[in-house]
Amino acid sequence: MSSDFLTSLFKRPDTTPFVSVDIGTSAIKLMTLDTTKERPVLLNVGLTATPAQAISNNSVTRPEQIAASIRAVLEANDIQEKRATIAIPGPAAFTKKITIAYCEPRELETNIRFEAGNYIPHSVDAVHLDYQVLKTNGTATMEVLLVAVKNEIIRSYIAAVEQAGLEPSIADVDYFALENMFEMNYPEEKDKTVALINIGARYSSVSIIQHGESLFSGDVGVGGRLYTDALVETMGMKPVEAERVKSGHTVDGVDANLVHETLDRTTEHIASELHRQLGFFWNAAATDKGIESIFVSGGAARAPGLLDELSARTGMICHLIEPFRSLDRSQNLDEALLDELKLSMGVSVGLATRRFGDKTYAG
Ligand SMILES: Nc1ncnc2c1ncn2[C@@H]1O[C@H](COP(=O)(O)OP(=O)(O)OP(=O)(O)O)[C@@H](O)[C@H]1O
Ligand SMILES: [Mg+2]
């Protein structure tokens, strides 16, 4: 075996697509993307409802049920890829930007583990610690983003994905996946200060980005489930009925005016919470520039009137994110279905662009 062969083996480009797996409390989303072309190609997309109570406290509590659902989506969409990138929910992650003395790449891991002990609210041994070098200031200091997730939480996602027959390879916190998706799809917003909001079922993840750099990320405890809860509590509906009513279906014997009133009140509550927290997040982002526009994705961004309400409260234009905007599509994908699913796929698109070593600091 020649050394040339060895070199080429090590430098072999990582071309096999990964399956991105975003396990939400409402839906499990899978996607594969071919990133070897000039424009990435969307190969496959699949979604299924999350089994009830299979996720709680940001962990997978019923891995075998989640695994069965993932397998069903893999089969239904004929997804053959095995290596998986997994989304970790923002509320499970502790993130902090820290400044440390400059060091060489080989010392970085040890130095960061040592420094991390001063910042993270758990023992360093109880968490999976990740980091990304954001900036180096000559050879004086470097700015590093610390990300810590409890081992037991990461393990619960890995177990579910492994039981589905996949090989978990990369994990990413949903905020960062969303930021990657936005960067890829909206290059023209690069010089602006923008808030990205992904309104899921149980929480909304928020990132404030400026010049392509993430200034702050956090989450707000509002999402689509509040509509269901309000219909159940105010009108005594069963959760299944409430889900149907929420997505625009009529259910016999239900007072349509009261439904509208209840949904509108929930929309106002969600928009006002997002507005309030955006103010805190913007303060924490420590920028003197105001947020110029808001981009929104997530299943609950579909709620009628929610974007308008958010625009009215914040005084800013709110755009719906088009996660597939810069992707070519493989021929067998159904455009109407993609259109229906797209708002739920923001995190998945960002996850599907990840490759081994793409965040490595090489000095
Ligand atoms: N028309 C609609 N009106 C209100 N809510 C909606 C509508 N369509 C979908 N939703 C809600 O969107 C949510 C699902 O979105 P998504 O798939 O982004 O959530 P998730 O990722 O499973 O949740 P999470 O990440 O918060 O655990 C559900 O709460 C669903 O009821
Ligand atoms: Mg989600």
CSV table of C-alpha atoms and ligand atoms in Angstrom, one decimal:
chain,number,residue,atom,x,y,z
A,1,MET,CA,0.0,0.0,0.0
A,2,SER,CA,1.6,3.3,-1.0
A,3,SER,CA,1.5,6.3,1.2
A,4,ASP,CA,-0.3,8.1,-1.6
A,5,PHE,CA,-3.2,5.7,-1.2
A,6,LEU,CA,-3.2,6.4,2.5
A,7,THR,CA,-3.3,10.1,2.0
A,8,SER,CA,-6.1,9.9,-0.5
A,9,LEU,CA,-8.0,7.6,1.8
A,10,PHE,CA,-7.8,10.1,4.6
A,11,LYS,CA,-8.7,13.0,2.4
A,12,ARG,CA,-11.6,11.3,0.8
A,13,PRO,CA,-14.4,13.8,0.6
A,14,ASP,CA,-17.3,13.0,2.8
A,15,THR,CA,-19.9,12.6,0.1
A,16,THR,CA,-22.4,10.1,1.4
A,17,PRO,CA,-25.5,12.0,2.6
A,18,PHE,CA,-26.5,11.9,6.2
A,19,VAL,CA,-30.1,11.5,7.4
A,20,SER,CA,-31.1,14.4,9.6
A,21,VAL,CA,-33.3,13.4,12.4
A,22,ASP,CA,-35.3,16.1,14.3
A,23,ILE,CA,-37.4,14.5,17.0
A,24,GLY,CA,-39.9,17.1,18.2
A,25,THR,CA,-42.7,16.6,20.8
A,26,SER,CA,-45.3,16.9,18.0
A,27,ALA,CA,-43.5,15.5,14.9
A,28,ILE,CA,-40.4,13.5,13.9
A,29,LYS,CA,-38.8,14.9,10.8
A,30,LEU,CA,-36.3,13.1,8.6
A,31,MET,CA,-34.4,14.5,5.6
A,32,THR,CA,-31.5,13.7,3.2
A,33,LEU,CA,-29.6,16.2,1.2
A,34,ASP,CA,-26.9,15.8,-1.4
A,35,THR,CA,-24.4,18.5,-0.6
A,36,THR,CA,-21.8,17.6,-3.3
A,37,LYS,CA,-23.5,19.7,-6.0
A,38,GLU,CA,-23.1,23.4,-6.4
A,39,ARG,CA,-26.7,23.8,-5.2
A,40,PRO,CA,-27.6,21.2,-2.5
A,41,VAL,CA,-30.2,18.7,-3.7
A,42,LEU,CA,-33.1,17.7,-1.5
A,43,LEU,CA,-33.3,13.9,-1.9
A,44,ASN,CA,-35.9,12.9,0.6
A,45,VAL,CA,-38.2,14.3,3.3
A,46,GLY,CA,-40.5,12.5,5.7
A,47,LEU,CA,-42.5,13.3,8.7
A,48,THR,CA,-44.7,11.5,11.2
A,49,ALA,CA,-46.5,12.3,14.4
A,50,THR,CA,-44.5,11.7,17.6
A,51,PRO,CA,-46.0,9.0,19.8
A,52,ALA,CA,-47.7,10.5,22.9
A,53,GLN,CA,-45.5,10.9,25.9
A,54,ALA,CA,-42.4,9.6,24.1
A,55,ILE,CA,-40.6,12.8,24.9
A,56,SER,CA,-40.5,14.5,28.2
A,57,ASN,CA,-38.2,16.9,30.0
A,58,ASN,CA,-36.3,17.3,26.7
A,59,SER,CA,-35.4,13.6,26.7
A,60,VAL,CA,-36.6,10.6,24.8
A,61,THR,CA,-38.4,8.6,27.4
A,62,ARG,CA,-39.8,5.9,25.2
A,63,PRO,CA,-36.9,5.1,22.8
A,64,GLU,CA,-38.5,2.0,21.3
A,65,GLN,CA,-41.6,3.9,20.2
A,66,ILE,CA,-39.6,6.8,18.7
A,67,ALA,CA,-37.4,4.2,17.0
A,68,ALA,CA,-40.4,2.4,15.5
A,69,SER,CA,-41.7,5.8,14.2
A,70,ILE,CA,-38.3,6.7,12.6
A,71,ARG,CA,-38.2,3.2,11.0
A,72,ALA,CA,-41.6,3.8,9.5
A,73,VAL,CA,-40.6,7.1,8.0
A,74,LEU,CA,-37.4,5.5,6.6
A,75,GLU,CA,-39.3,2.8,5.0
A,76,ALA,CA,-42.2,4.9,3.7
A,77,ASN,CA,-39.7,7.2,2.0
A,78,ASP,CA,-37.2,4.6,1.0
A,79,ILE,CA,-34.4,6.4,2.8
A,80,GLN,CA,-31.3,4.1,2.6
A,81,GLU,CA,-28.7,6.3,4.2
A,82,LYS,CA,-27.5,5.1,7.6
A,83,ARG,CA,-25.4,7.9,9.2
A,84,ALA,CA,-27.6,10.3,11.1
A,85,THR,CA,-27.3,13.9,12.3
A,86,ILE,CA,-29.5,14.5,15.4
A,87,ALA,CA,-31.2,17.6,16.6
A,88,ILE,CA,-30.8,18.4,20.3
A,89,PRO,CA,-33.6,20.6,21.7
A,90,GLY,CA,-32.4,24.1,22.6
A,91,PRO,CA,-33.9,24.0,26.1
A,92,ALA,CA,-31.6,20.9,26.8
A,93,ALA,CA,-28.5,22.8,25.9
A,94,PHE,CA,-26.4,25.2,28.0
A,95,THR,CA,-24.6,27.7,25.7
A,96,LYS,CA,-22.2,30.4,26.5
A,97,LYS,CA,-19.6,32.5,24.7
A,98,ILE,CA,-16.4,32.7,26.6
A,99,THR,CA,-13.0,34.4,26.0
A,100,ILE,CA,-9.9,32.4,26.8
A,101,ALA,CA,-6.2,32.9,26.4
A,102,TYR,CA,-5.0,32.1,22.9
A,103,CYS,CA,-3.8,28.5,22.5
A,104,GLU,CA,-2.7,26.1,19.8
A,105,PRO,CA,-5.4,23.6,18.5
A,106,ARG,CA,-3.8,20.6,20.3
A,107,GLU,CA,-4.1,22.4,23.7
A,108,LEU,CA,-7.6,23.7,23.1
A,109,GLU,CA,-9.7,20.7,24.3
A,110,THR,CA,-7.8,20.5,27.6
A,111,ASN,CA,-8.0,24.2,28.2
A,112,ILE,CA,-11.6,24.4,27.3
A,113,ARG,CA,-12.6,21.6,29.6
A,114,PHE,CA,-10.7,23.3,32.4
A,115,GLU,CA,-12.4,26.7,31.7
A,116,ALA,CA,-15.8,25.2,31.2
A,117,GLY,CA,-16.0,24.1,34.9
A,118,ASN,CA,-16.3,27.8,35.8
A,119,TYR,CA,-19.3,28.4,33.6
A,120,ILE,CA,-21.6,25.4,33.2
A,121,PRO,CA,-24.1,24.6,35.9
A,122,HIS,CA,-23.3,20.9,36.1
A,123,SER,CA,-20.2,18.8,36.7
A,124,VAL,CA,-18.1,18.7,33.5
A,125,ASP,CA,-18.2,14.9,33.7
A,126,ALA,CA,-22.0,14.8,33.6
A,127,VAL,CA,-22.2,16.7,30.3
A,128,HIS,CA,-21.2,16.3,26.8
A,129,LEU,CA,-19.1,19.3,26.1
A,130,ASP,CA,-18.7,20.8,22.7
A,131,TYR,CA,-17.2,24.1,21.5
A,132,GLN,CA,-16.5,26.2,18.5
A,133,VAL,CA,-13.9,28.8,18.1
A,134,LEU,CA,-15.6,31.9,16.9
A,135,LYS,CA,-12.8,34.4,16.6
A,136,THR,CA,-9.1,34.7,17.5
A,137,ASN,CA,-7.8,38.1,18.5
A,138,GLY,CA,-4.2,37.8,17.1
A,139,THR,CA,-2.4,35.5,19.5
A,140,ALA,CA,-3.8,37.2,22.6
A,141,THR,CA,-7.3,35.7,23.2
A,142,MET,CA,-9.9,33.7,21.5
A,143,GLU,CA,-13.7,33.7,21.6
A,144,VAL,CA,-15.2,30.3,22.0
A,145,LEU,CA,-18.8,29.1,22.0
A,146,LEU,CA,-19.3,26.5,24.7
A,147,VAL,CA,-22.2,24.1,24.4
A,148,ALA,CA,-23.0,21.6,27.1
A,149,VAL,CA,-25.8,19.0,27.1
A,150,LYS,CA,-26.3,16.5,29.9
A,151,ASN,CA,-25.0,13.0,29.0
A,152,GLU,CA,-28.3,11.3,29.8
A,153,ILE,CA,-30.2,13.6,27.4
A,154,ILE,CA,-27.8,13.0,24.5
A,155,ARG,CA,-27.8,9.3,25.2
A,156,SER,CA,-31.6,9.1,25.1
A,157,TYR,CA,-31.6,10.5,21.6
A,158,ILE,CA,-28.7,8.3,20.5
A,159,ALA,CA,-30.5,5.2,21.8
A,160,ALA,CA,-33.7,6.0,19.9
A,161,VAL,CA,-31.8,6.6,16.7
A,162,GLU,CA,-29.6,3.5,17.1
A,163,GLN,CA,-32.7,1.4,17.8
A,164,ALA,CA,-34.1,2.6,14.5
A,165,GLY,CA,-31.0,1.0,12.8
A,166,LEU,CA,-29.2,4.3,12.1
A,167,GLU,CA,-25.7,5.3,13.1
A,168,PRO,CA,-25.8,8.6,15.1
A,169,SER,CA,-22.8,10.6,13.8
A,170,ILE,CA,-23.3,14.3,14.5
A,171,ALA,CA,-25.5,16.1,17.0
A,172,ASP,CA,-26.4,19.8,16.8
A,173,VAL,CA,-28.5,22.1,18.9
A,174,ASP,CA,-31.6,23.2,17.0
A,175,TYR,CA,-30.7,26.9,17.2
A,176,PHE,CA,-27.4,26.3,15.4
A,177,ALA,CA,-29.1,24.1,12.8
A,178,LEU,CA,-31.6,26.9,12.2
A,179,GLU,CA,-28.8,29.5,11.8
A,180,ASN,CA,-27.0,27.3,9.3
A,181,MET,CA,-30.3,26.8,7.3
A,182,PHE,CA,-30.8,30.6,7.3
A,183,GLU,CA,-27.3,31.4,6.2
A,184,MET,CA,-27.5,29.0,3.3
A,185,ASN,CA,-31.0,30.2,2.2
A,186,TYR,CA,-30.8,34.0,2.8
A,187,PRO,CA,-27.3,35.2,1.7
A,188,GLU,CA,-28.8,38.7,1.0
A,189,GLU,CA,-29.6,39.1,4.7
A,190,LYS,CA,-26.0,38.6,5.7
A,191,ASP,CA,-25.3,42.3,6.6
A,192,LYS,CA,-28.4,42.7,8.7
A,193,THR,CA,-29.4,42.2,12.3
A,194,VAL,CA,-32.1,39.5,12.1
A,195,ALA,CA,-34.1,37.5,14.6
A,196,LEU,CA,-34.8,33.9,13.7
A,197,ILE,CA,-37.7,32.2,15.5
A,198,ASN,CA,-38.7,28.6,15.2
A,199,ILE,CA,-42.2,28.1,16.8
A,200,GLY,CA,-42.5,24.4,17.5
A,201,ALA,CA,-45.1,22.7,19.7
A,202,ARG,CA,-43.7,23.2,23.2
A,203,TYR,CA,-41.1,26.0,22.7
A,204,SER,CA,-39.8,28.6,20.3
A,205,SER,CA,-36.1,28.8,19.6
A,206,VAL,CA,-34.8,32.3,19.0
A,207,SER,CA,-31.5,33.4,17.5
A,208,ILE,CA,-30.3,36.9,17.0
A,209,ILE,CA,-27.7,37.1,14.2
A,210,GLN,CA,-25.7,39.9,12.8
A,211,HIS,CA,-23.3,39.8,9.9
A,212,GLY,CA,-23.7,36.1,9.8
A,213,GLU,CA,-22.6,35.8,13.4
A,214,SER,CA,-24.8,34.4,16.1
A,215,LEU,CA,-25.1,37.0,18.9
A,216,PHE,CA,-27.6,35.2,21.1
A,217,SER,CA,-29.7,32.1,21.2
A,218,GLY,CA,-32.3,31.1,23.6
A,219,ASP,CA,-35.8,29.7,23.9
A,220,VAL,CA,-39.3,30.9,24.9
A,221,GLY,CA,-41.8,28.5,26.3
A,222,VAL,CA,-44.5,29.1,23.8
A,223,GLY,CA,-45.6,26.9,20.9
A,224,GLY,CA,-48.4,25.3,19.0
A,225,ARG,CA,-49.4,23.1,21.9
A,226,LEU,CA,-50.8,26.2,23.7
A,227,TYR,CA,-53.6,26.3,21.1
A,228,THR,CA,-54.5,22.7,21.8
A,229,ASP,CA,-54.3,23.2,25.6
A,230,ALA,CA,-56.6,26.3,25.3
A,231,LEU,CA,-59.2,24.5,23.3
A,232,VAL,CA,-59.2,21.6,25.7
A,233,GLU,CA,-59.3,23.8,28.8
A,234,THR,CA,-61.8,26.4,27.6
A,235,MET,CA,-64.1,24.3,25.6
A,236,GLY,CA,-63.6,20.9,27.1
A,237,MET,CA,-62.5,19.3,23.8
A,238,LYS,CA,-60.6,16.1,23.5
A,239,PRO,CA,-57.0,16.8,22.5
A,240,VAL,CA,-57.5,14.9,19.2
A,241,GLU,CA,-60.5,17.1,18.3
A,242,ALA,CA,-58.6,20.2,19.4
A,243,GLU,CA,-55.7,19.3,17.0
A,244,ARG,CA,-58.2,19.0,14.1
A,245,VAL,CA,-60.0,22.2,14.9
A,246,LYS,CA,-56.7,24.0,15.2
A,247,SER,CA,-55.6,23.0,11.7
A,248,GLY,CA,-58.9,24.4,10.3
A,249,HIS,CA,-61.3,21.4,10.3
A,250,THR,CA,-64.8,21.8,11.7
A,251,VAL,CA,-66.0,19.4,14.4
A,252,ASP,CA,-69.7,18.8,14.9
A,253,GLY,CA,-71.3,20.5,17.9
A,254,VAL,CA,-68.5,22.9,18.5
A,255,ASP,CA,-69.2,26.6,18.8
A,256,ALA,CA,-67.1,28.2,15.9
A,257,ASN,CA,-67.2,31.7,17.5
A,258,LEU,CA,-65.8,30.4,20.8
A,259,VAL,CA,-63.1,28.5,18.8
A,260,HIS,CA,-62.0,31.7,17.0
A,261,GLU,CA,-62.0,33.6,20.3
A,262,THR,CA,-59.9,31.0,22.0
A,263,LEU,CA,-57.4,30.7,19.1
A,264,ASP,CA,-57.1,34.5,18.8
A,265,ARG,CA,-56.5,34.8,22.5
A,266,THR,CA,-53.7,32.2,22.3
A,267,THR,CA,-52.2,33.9,19.3
A,268,GLU,CA,-52.1,37.2,21.3
A,269,HIS,CA,-50.5,35.4,24.2
A,270,ILE,CA,-47.8,33.7,22.0
A,271,ALA,CA,-47.0,36.9,20.1
A,272,SER,CA,-46.8,39.0,23.3
A,273,GLU,CA,-44.5,36.5,25.0
A,274,LEU,CA,-42.2,36.3,21.9
A,275,HIS,CA,-42.1,40.1,21.8
A,276,ARG,CA,-41.3,40.4,25.5
A,277,GLN,CA,-38.5,37.9,25.4
A,278,LEU,CA,-37.1,39.3,22.2
A,279,GLY,CA,-36.4,42.5,24.2
A,280,PHE,CA,-34.4,40.5,26.8
A,281,PHE,CA,-32.6,38.5,24.2
A,282,TRP,CA,-31.7,41.6,22.3
A,283,ASN,CA,-30.3,43.1,25.5
A,284,ALA,CA,-28.3,40.0,26.1
A,285,ALA,CA,-27.0,40.1,22.5
A,286,ALA,CA,-25.3,43.4,23.5
A,287,THR,CA,-25.5,45.1,20.2
A,288,ASP,CA,-26.2,48.7,19.6
A,289,LYS,CA,-28.1,47.9,16.4
A,290,GLY,CA,-31.8,47.1,16.5
A,291,ILE,CA,-33.3,44.0,15.0
A,292,GLU,CA,-34.2,44.8,11.4
A,293,SER,CA,-36.4,42.0,10.5
A,294,ILE,CA,-37.8,38.7,11.9
A,295,PHE,CA,-37.8,35.4,10.1
A,296,VAL,CA,-40.2,32.7,11.4
A,297,SER,CA,-40.4,29.0,10.8
A,298,GLY,CA,-41.8,26.0,12.8
A,299,GLY,CA,-45.1,24.1,12.5
A,300,ALA,CA,-47.0,26.6,14.6
A,301,ALA,CA,-45.9,29.5,12.4
A,302,ARG,CA,-48.8,28.3,10.3
A,303,ALA,CA,-51.3,29.5,12.9
A,304,PRO,CA,-53.5,32.0,11.2
A,305,GLY,CA,-52.8,35.6,12.2
A,306,LEU,CA,-49.7,34.8,14.4
A,307,LEU,CA,-47.2,36.5,12.1
A,308,ASP,CA,-49.4,39.6,11.7
A,309,GLU,CA,-49.8,39.8,15.5
A,310,LEU,CA,-46.1,39.5,16.0
A,311,SER,CA,-45.5,42.2,13.3
A,312,ALA,CA,-48.0,44.5,15.0
A,313,ARG,CA,-46.4,44.1,18.4
A,314,THR,CA,-42.8,44.3,17.4
A,315,GLY,CA,-43.3,46.9,14.7
A,316,MET,CA,-41.1,44.8,12.4
A,317,ILE,CA,-41.8,42.9,9.3
A,318,CYS,CA,-42.1,39.2,10.0
A,319,HIS,CA,-41.2,36.8,7.1
A,320,LEU,CA,-42.1,33.2,6.8
A,321,ILE,CA,-38.9,31.2,6.3
A,322,GLU,CA,-38.6,29.2,3.1
A,323,PRO,CA,-36.2,26.4,4.3
A,324,PHE,CA,-36.1,24.8,0.8
A,325,ARG,CA,-35.4,28.1,-1.0
A,326,SER,CA,-31.9,27.4,-2.2
A,327,LEU,CA,-32.2,23.7,-2.7
A,328,ASP,CA,-32.7,21.8,-5.9
A,329,ARG,CA,-35.2,18.9,-5.6
A,330,SER,CA,-34.8,15.3,-6.7
A,331,GLN,CA,-37.4,14.6,-9.3
A,332,ASN,CA,-39.7,12.3,-7.4
A,333,LEU,CA,-40.6,14.8,-4.7
A,334,ASP,CA,-44.1,16.1,-4.6
A,335,GLU,CA,-44.0,19.9,-4.6
A,336,ALA,CA,-47.5,20.3,-2.9
A,337,LEU,CA,-46.3,18.0,0.0
A,338,LEU,CA,-43.1,19.9,0.3
A,339,ASP,CA,-45.0,23.1,0.5
A,340,GLU,CA,-47.1,21.7,3.3
A,341,LEU,CA,-44.2,20.4,5.3
A,342,LYS,CA,-41.7,23.2,4.7
A,343,LEU,CA,-42.3,25.3,7.8
A,344,SER,CA,-41.6,22.3,10.0
A,345,MET,CA,-38.3,21.5,8.3
A,346,GLY,CA,-36.1,24.5,9.1
A,347,VAL,CA,-34.1,22.7,11.7
A,348,SER,CA,-33.9,19.6,9.5
A,349,VAL,CA,-32.4,21.5,6.5
A,350,GLY,CA,-29.7,23.0,8.7
A,351,LEU,CA,-28.9,19.6,10.3
A,352,ALA,CA,-28.7,18.0,6.9
A,353,THR,CA,-25.9,20.3,5.8
A,354,ARG,CA,-23.6,19.2,8.6
A,355,ARG,CA,-20.5,17.1,7.8
A,356,PHE,CA,-17.7,15.7,9.9
A,357,GLY,CA,-15.1,18.2,10.8
A,358,ASP,CA,-17.0,21.2,9.4
A,359,LYS,CA,-16.6,23.1,12.7
A,360,THR,CA,-13.0,22.1,13.4
A,361,TYR,CA,-10.5,24.7,14.5
A,362,ALA,CA,-7.2,24.2,12.6
A,363,GLY,CA,-5.3,27.1,14.0
B,1,LIG,N1,-52.5,25.7,11.5
B,1,LIG,C1,-51.9,25.6,12.7
B,1,LIG,N2,-52.2,26.4,13.7
B,1,LIG,C2,-51.6,26.3,14.9
B,1,LIG,N3,-50.7,25.4,15.2
B,1,LIG,C3,-50.3,24.6,14.2
B,1,LIG,C4,-50.9,24.6,12.9
B,1,LIG,N4,-50.3,23.6,12.1
B,1,LIG,C5,-49.4,23.0,12.9
B,1,LIG,N5,-49.4,23.6,14.1
B,1,LIG,C6,-48.6,23.2,15.3
B,1,LIG,O1,-47.2,23.1,15.1
B,1,LIG,C7,-46.6,22.3,16.0
B,1,LIG,C8,-45.7,21.3,15.3
B,1,LIG,O2,-44.6,22.0,14.8
B,1,LIG,P1,-43.2,21.4,14.8
B,1,LIG,O3,-43.1,20.2,14.0
B,1,LIG,O4,-42.2,22.5,14.4
B,1,LIG,O5,-43.1,21.1,16.4
B,1,LIG,P2,-42.1,20.1,17.1
B,1,LIG,O6,-40.7,20.2,16.5
B,1,LIG,O7,-42.6,18.7,17.1
B,1,LIG,O8,-42.1,20.7,18.6
B,1,LIG,P3,-41.0,21.0,19.6
B,1,LIG,O9,-39.7,21.2,18.9
B,1,LIG,O10,-41.5,22.2,20.3
B,1,LIG,O11,-41.0,19.8,20.5
B,1,LIG,C9,-47.8,21.5,16.7
B,1,LIG,O12,-48.0,22.1,18.0
B,1,LIG,C10,-48.9,21.8,15.7
B,1,LIG,O13,-50.1,21.7,16.4
B,2,MG,MG,-39.0,21.3,17.0
